[in-house]
Amino acid sequence: MTALDRLPIAGIAADVRAGRCTAVAVIEDVLERLAAYDAVQSAIWIARHDADALRAAAAHVDARLAAGEALPLAGVPFAVKDNIDVAGLDTTAACPAFAYRPDRSATVVERLVAAGAIPVGKTNLDQFATGLNGTRSPYGIPRNAYNRDWISGGSSSGSAVAVAAGLVAFALGTDTAGSGRVPAAFNHLVGFKPTRGRWSSHGLVPACRTLDCITVFAGSPDDAALVDDAVAGFDSDDALSRPLADVPRARRRIGIPRADQCRWFGDIDSEFLYRQALAGLDAEIVTIDLAPLDEAARLLYDGPWVAERTAALQPLLDRDADAVHPVVRAIVEQGKDYSAIDAFNGGYRLAELARIAARMWAEVDLIVLPTAPTSYRVAEMLAAPIALNATLGAYTNFVNLLDMAAIAVPTGTYGNGVGFGVTLMGPAGIDRALIDAARTLFPASASPPPLDLEGRMDSVKLAVVGAHLKDMPLHWQLTSRDARFVGATTTAPTYRLYAMADSVPPKPALVHSPDGAGIAVEVYELDMAAFGSFVVDVPPPLAIGTVTLADGSQVKGFVAEPRALTGAEDITALGGWRAYIAR
């Protein structure tokens, strides 16, 4: 296996069972991967078993196979979010003052080990699983595996990066408001959040105990299904576990939000990637009303469910409040403002909203929403940690409150390498049908981009239409900034092109128009700093705006102020600036 390629669950287990590879050899490969990636970023881990312990665990798996045991996950390495107990390692929930050493592993970990999987270590998280961004930990900030200027997503930040970086084959996370789905989207992964109670929560540090789910990050729906095979099932040690039969579900009618209810927070790339993902669906698209789901979502952080987080942390808050991350503390202390009356009234309203949501399932079989409406740089998140975090949960916060199952799947890539994905949701109990729908509706069509191993620079794509074209007088302004040629194409057929009067050197003006045509352009990619210096040099009446290309994607590009058309010649019919110059 090539270092830092992703590790497939089924492939590893099949090779170990067939004797083509030993579990010990798998662990030796993992140790090499860990050493290599620690030099890139090490904040994804809070604790790991040492090399000798991992070798011993792998040797035990090989011995069990030799003794005739059937191990469906033989030799498969996995990681565990550090709010889930693993015997032999402290559980910290990313708070050193909270740390304890459990006597036994969580039920899901025990079941995975029984199936032959090998726990490698405990991963970093937003402290006490409070956050969707991955920056709220005293153990450092796990950064996006594909662009380390950008957030990994949270709260299961380390778990997602560990899988994306090829350090383990899968990782356990948790999900109360989207923590098992948002990091999956940003890191080009599948994130499966089962129905509440399908997987045992015994051995999980609670965030909101009645809503929490243990989840899995994996490379494909098939891999997620293998983990579900191993861990799903009733657990008498978990008071909130429940026996759930698999409910079949068609995938003929897919619900999507009304256009006026889609929130993108100014991110046109996310909107384009979502529409692109929907365009290929082999299903009937049905528009649904998100209003009752949004209202349910608001109960999580703007209603009495905040008090459930407070209840989970009350002993620590009373003993040592300063040990809690300041952003987390600011959130959970709000729970003290809610009364038992508020909790009952919130429960009544949630029941009403759940009844409305239940009627929705008579109209659609599944819902497909963006996993997250946008993403942010780490620096931006640290500057506005609560406001920006709130936007990340726009399409996730209601899911557990309304007792839905969900699976996030990767469907696209932003220009900066960060992943974009959609989430399929359905009513409780349709978990296996949901995994099958993810596999069928969104088959993998492309590999993720290369990992960020050297510190990727943010970049911007720029469409040029005139004097900056190759071999034109101002092209040097691009080459001097190391601009990379992406390709030649045309705009969408909604632009008109004018030759401006008295411009030196001659320059065109590109103007959006409903009766326009496709205009020839060249697209270049510049690092963020180079793009900024380029924009400074753009003279009026030209400006840099957003240009839609023929394939529907949007990039930055030259546009013009109205005064640019004074005395200008309409040359749209020529199709581009080169044809005008040749004339």
Short mmCIF file of N, CA, C and O in Angstrom, two decimals, residues 388-441:
data_model
loop_
_atom_site.label_atom_id
_atom_site.label_comp_id
_atom_site.label_asym_id
_atom_site.label_seq_id
_atom_site.Cartn_x
_atom_site.Cartn_y
_atom_site.Cartn_z
N LEU A 388 -20.10 31.85 13.21
CA LEU A 388 -19.78 31.05 12.04
C LEU A 388 -20.10 29.58 12.27
O LEU A 388 -20.54 28.87 11.37
N ASN A 389 -19.86 29.10 13.49
CA ASN A 389 -20.22 27.71 13.80
C ASN A 389 -21.71 27.47 13.59
O ASN A 389 -22.11 26.41 13.09
N ALA A 390 -22.53 28.46 13.94
CA ALA A 390 -23.98 28.28 13.82
C ALA A 390 -24.40 28.04 12.37
O ALA A 390 -25.32 27.27 12.10
N THR A 391 -23.72 28.67 11.41
CA THR A 391 -24.11 28.49 10.02
C THR A 391 -23.84 27.06 9.56
O THR A 391 -24.57 26.54 8.70
N LEU A 392 -22.83 26.40 10.12
CA LEU A 392 -22.49 25.06 9.67
C LEU A 392 -23.59 24.05 9.96
O LEU A 392 -23.68 23.02 9.29
N GLY A 393 -24.43 24.33 10.94
CA GLY A 393 -25.50 23.40 11.30
C GLY A 393 -26.83 23.69 10.66
O GLY A 393 -27.85 23.12 11.06
N ALA A 394 -26.85 24.54 9.64
CA ALA A 394 -28.11 24.95 9.02
C ALA A 394 -28.94 23.77 8.53
O ALA A 394 -30.18 23.81 8.55
N TYR A 395 -28.28 22.70 8.08
CA TYR A 395 -29.00 21.55 7.53
C TYR A 395 -28.80 20.27 8.35
O TYR A 395 -29.12 19.18 7.88
N THR A 396 -28.27 20.42 9.57
CA THR A 396 -27.99 19.22 10.37
C THR A 396 -28.67 19.21 11.73
O THR A 396 -28.96 18.14 12.28
N ASN A 397 -28.94 20.37 12.32
CA ASN A 397 -29.30 20.43 13.74
C ASN A 397 -30.62 19.74 14.10
O ASN A 397 -30.81 19.33 15.24
N PHE A 398 -31.52 19.60 13.15
CA PHE A 398 -32.84 19.05 13.46
C PHE A 398 -32.90 17.53 13.42
O PHE A 398 -33.86 16.92 13.89
N VAL A 399 -31.88 16.89 12.86
CA VAL A 399 -31.99 15.47 12.50
C VAL A 399 -32.21 14.58 13.72
O VAL A 399 -33.11 13.74 13.74
N ASN A 400 -31.39 14.72 14.76
CA ASN A 400 -31.55 13.86 15.93
C ASN A 400 -32.78 14.21 16.73
O ASN A 400 -33.44 13.33 17.30
N LEU A 401 -33.10 15.50 16.80
CA LEU A 401 -34.32 15.91 17.51
C LEU A 401 -35.56 15.26 16.91
O LEU A 401 -36.50 14.91 17.63
N LEU A 402 -35.57 15.09 15.59
CA LEU A 402 -36.74 14.54 14.90
C LEU A 402 -36.58 13.05 14.59
O LEU A 402 -37.32 12.50 13.77
N ASP A 403 -35.61 12.41 15.23
CA ASP A 403 -35.44 10.96 15.17
C ASP A 403 -35.26 10.45 13.74
O ASP A 403 -35.94 9.51 13.30
N MET A 404 -34.33 11.07 13.02
CA MET A 404 -34.02 10.64 11.66
C MET A 404 -32.67 9.92 11.63
O MET A 404 -31.79 10.16 12.46
N ALA A 405 -32.51 9.07 10.65
CA ALA A 405 -31.21 8.51 10.30
C ALA A 405 -30.63 9.35 9.16
O ALA A 405 -31.38 9.98 8.40
N ALA A 406 -29.30 9.36 9.02
CA ALA A 406 -28.69 10.21 7.99
C ALA A 406 -27.36 9.62 7.56
O ALA A 406 -26.65 8.99 8.35
N ILE A 407 -27.02 9.86 6.30
CA ILE A 407 -25.70 9.48 5.80
C ILE A 407 -25.19 10.59 4.88
O ILE A 407 -25.87 10.99 3.94
N ALA A 408 -24.03 11.13 5.22
CA ALA A 408 -23.39 12.17 4.42
C ALA A 408 -22.48 11.51 3.40
O ALA A 408 -21.73 10.59 3.73
N VAL A 409 -22.56 11.98 2.16
CA VAL A 409 -21.72 11.42 1.10
C VAL A 409 -21.01 12.56 0.37
O VAL A 409 -21.57 13.64 0.19
N PRO A 410 -19.76 12.34 -0.06
CA PRO A 410 -19.02 13.38 -0.80
C PRO A 410 -19.54 13.46 -2.23
O PRO A 410 -19.70 12.44 -2.90
N THR A 411 -19.77 14.68 -2.71
CA THR A 411 -20.26 14.84 -4.08
C THR A 411 -19.52 15.90 -4.88
O THR A 411 -19.78 16.06 -6.07
N GLY A 412 -18.60 16.65 -4.27
CA GLY A 412 -17.92 17.70 -5.02
C GLY A 412 -16.72 18.24 -4.26
O GLY A 412 -16.45 17.87 -3.11
N THR A 413 -16.02 19.15 -4.91
CA THR A 413 -14.81 19.75 -4.35
C THR A 413 -14.81 21.24 -4.62
O THR A 413 -15.04 21.68 -5.75
N TYR A 414 -14.57 22.03 -3.58
CA TYR A 414 -14.37 23.46 -3.76
C TYR A 414 -13.03 23.68 -4.47
O TYR A 414 -12.16 22.80 -4.48
N GLY A 415 -12.84 24.87 -5.00
CA GLY A 415 -11.60 25.20 -5.67
C GLY A 415 -10.39 25.11 -4.78
O GLY A 415 -9.26 24.96 -5.25
N ASN A 416 -10.58 25.19 -3.46
CA ASN A 416 -9.46 25.13 -2.53
C ASN A 416 -9.14 23.71 -2.08
O ASN A 416 -8.29 23.51 -1.21
N GLY A 417 -9.82 22.70 -2.64
CA GLY A 417 -9.57 21.31 -2.28
C GLY A 417 -10.47 20.77 -1.19
O GLY A 417 -10.57 19.55 -1.01
N VAL A 418 -11.14 21.64 -0.43
CA VAL A 418 -12.04 21.22 0.63
C VAL A 418 -13.25 20.50 0.00
O VAL A 418 -13.70 20.85 -1.08
N GLY A 419 -13.75 19.50 0.70
CA GLY A 419 -14.84 18.71 0.17
C GLY A 419 -16.20 19.35 0.38
O GLY A 419 -16.42 20.11 1.32
N PHE A 420 -17.11 19.02 -0.54
CA PHE A 420 -18.53 19.37 -0.41
C PHE A 420 -19.32 18.07 -0.50
O PHE A 420 -18.96 17.16 -1.25
N GLY A 421 -20.41 17.99 0.24
CA GLY A 421 -21.23 16.79 0.17
C GLY A 421 -22.68 17.06 0.47
O GLY A 421 -23.06 18.16 0.88
N VAL A 422 -23.49 16.05 0.23
CA VAL A 422 -24.91 16.11 0.57
C VAL A 422 -25.20 15.03 1.60
O VAL A 422 -24.44 14.08 1.77
N THR A 423 -26.33 15.19 2.29
CA THR A 423 -26.75 14.21 3.27
C THR A 423 -28.12 13.68 2.91
O THR A 423 -29.05 14.44 2.61
N LEU A 424 -28.25 12.35 2.93
CA LEU A 424 -29.53 11.69 2.74
C LEU A 424 -30.12 11.43 4.11
O LEU A 424 -29.43 10.94 5.01
N MET A 425 -31.40 11.75 4.28
CA MET A 425 -32.06 11.59 5.57
C MET A 425 -33.38 10.85 5.38
O MET A 425 -34.02 10.95 4.34
N GLY A 426 -33.77 10.11 6.41
CA GLY A 426 -35.04 9.41 6.38
C GLY A 426 -35.50 9.13 7.79
O GLY A 426 -34.79 9.38 8.76
N PRO A 427 -36.70 8.57 7.92
CA PRO A 427 -37.25 8.32 9.25
C PRO A 427 -36.51 7.21 9.98
O PRO A 427 -35.75 6.44 9.38
N ALA A 428 -36.72 7.11 11.27
CA ALA A 428 -36.04 6.13 12.11
C ALA A 428 -36.21 4.73 11.55
O ALA A 428 -37.29 4.34 11.09
N GLY A 429 -35.12 3.97 11.59
CA GLY A 429 -35.17 2.56 11.22
C GLY A 429 -34.82 2.24 9.78
O GLY A 429 -34.72 1.07 9.42
N ILE A 430 -34.62 3.26 8.94
CA ILE A 430 -34.33 2.97 7.53
C ILE A 430 -32.83 2.94 7.24
O ILE A 430 -32.41 3.10 6.10
N ASP A 431 -32.04 2.69 8.26
CA ASP A 431 -30.60 2.83 8.15
C ASP A 431 -30.00 2.08 6.96
O ASP A 431 -29.22 2.64 6.19
N ARG A 432 -30.31 0.80 6.82
CA ARG A 432 -29.72 0.03 5.74
C ARG A 432 -30.26 0.48 4.38
O ARG A 432 -29.51 0.50 3.39
N ALA A 433 -31.52 0.83 4.31
CA ALA A 433 -32.06 1.36 3.06
C ALA A 433 -31.39 2.68 2.70
O ALA A 433 -31.18 2.99 1.53
N LEU A 434 -31.04 3.46 3.73
CA LEU A 434 -30.38 4.74 3.51
C LEU A 434 -28.97 4.54 2.96
O LEU A 434 -28.54 5.23 2.04
N ILE A 435 -28.24 3.57 3.53
CA ILE A 435 -26.90 3.26 3.01
C ILE A 435 -27.00 2.79 1.57
O ILE A 435 -26.20 3.19 0.71
N ASP A 436 -27.98 1.96 1.27
CA ASP A 436 -28.16 1.48 -0.09
C ASP A 436 -28.49 2.63 -1.04
O ASP A 436 -27.99 2.69 -2.17
N ALA A 437 -29.32 3.57 -0.58
CA ALA A 437 -29.67 4.72 -1.41
C ALA A 437 -28.44 5.59 -1.68
O ALA A 437 -28.25 6.09 -2.79
N ALA A 438 -27.59 5.76 -0.67
CA ALA A 438 -26.36 6.56 -0.86
C ALA A 438 -25.47 5.90 -1.90
O ALA A 438 -24.88 6.56 -2.76
N ARG A 439 -25.38 4.58 -1.83
CA ARG A 439 -24.56 3.83 -2.78
C ARG A 439 -25.11 3.94 -4.20
O ARG A 439 -24.35 4.05 -5.17
N THR A 440 -26.42 3.93 -4.34
CA THR A 440 -27.06 3.90 -5.65
C THR A 440 -27.22 5.29 -6.26
O THR A 440 -26.95 5.51 -7.44
N LEU A 441 -27.65 6.25 -5.45
CA LEU A 441 -27.93 7.59 -5.97
C LEU A 441 -26.67 8.39 -6.21
O LEU A 441 -26.62 9.25 -7.10
#
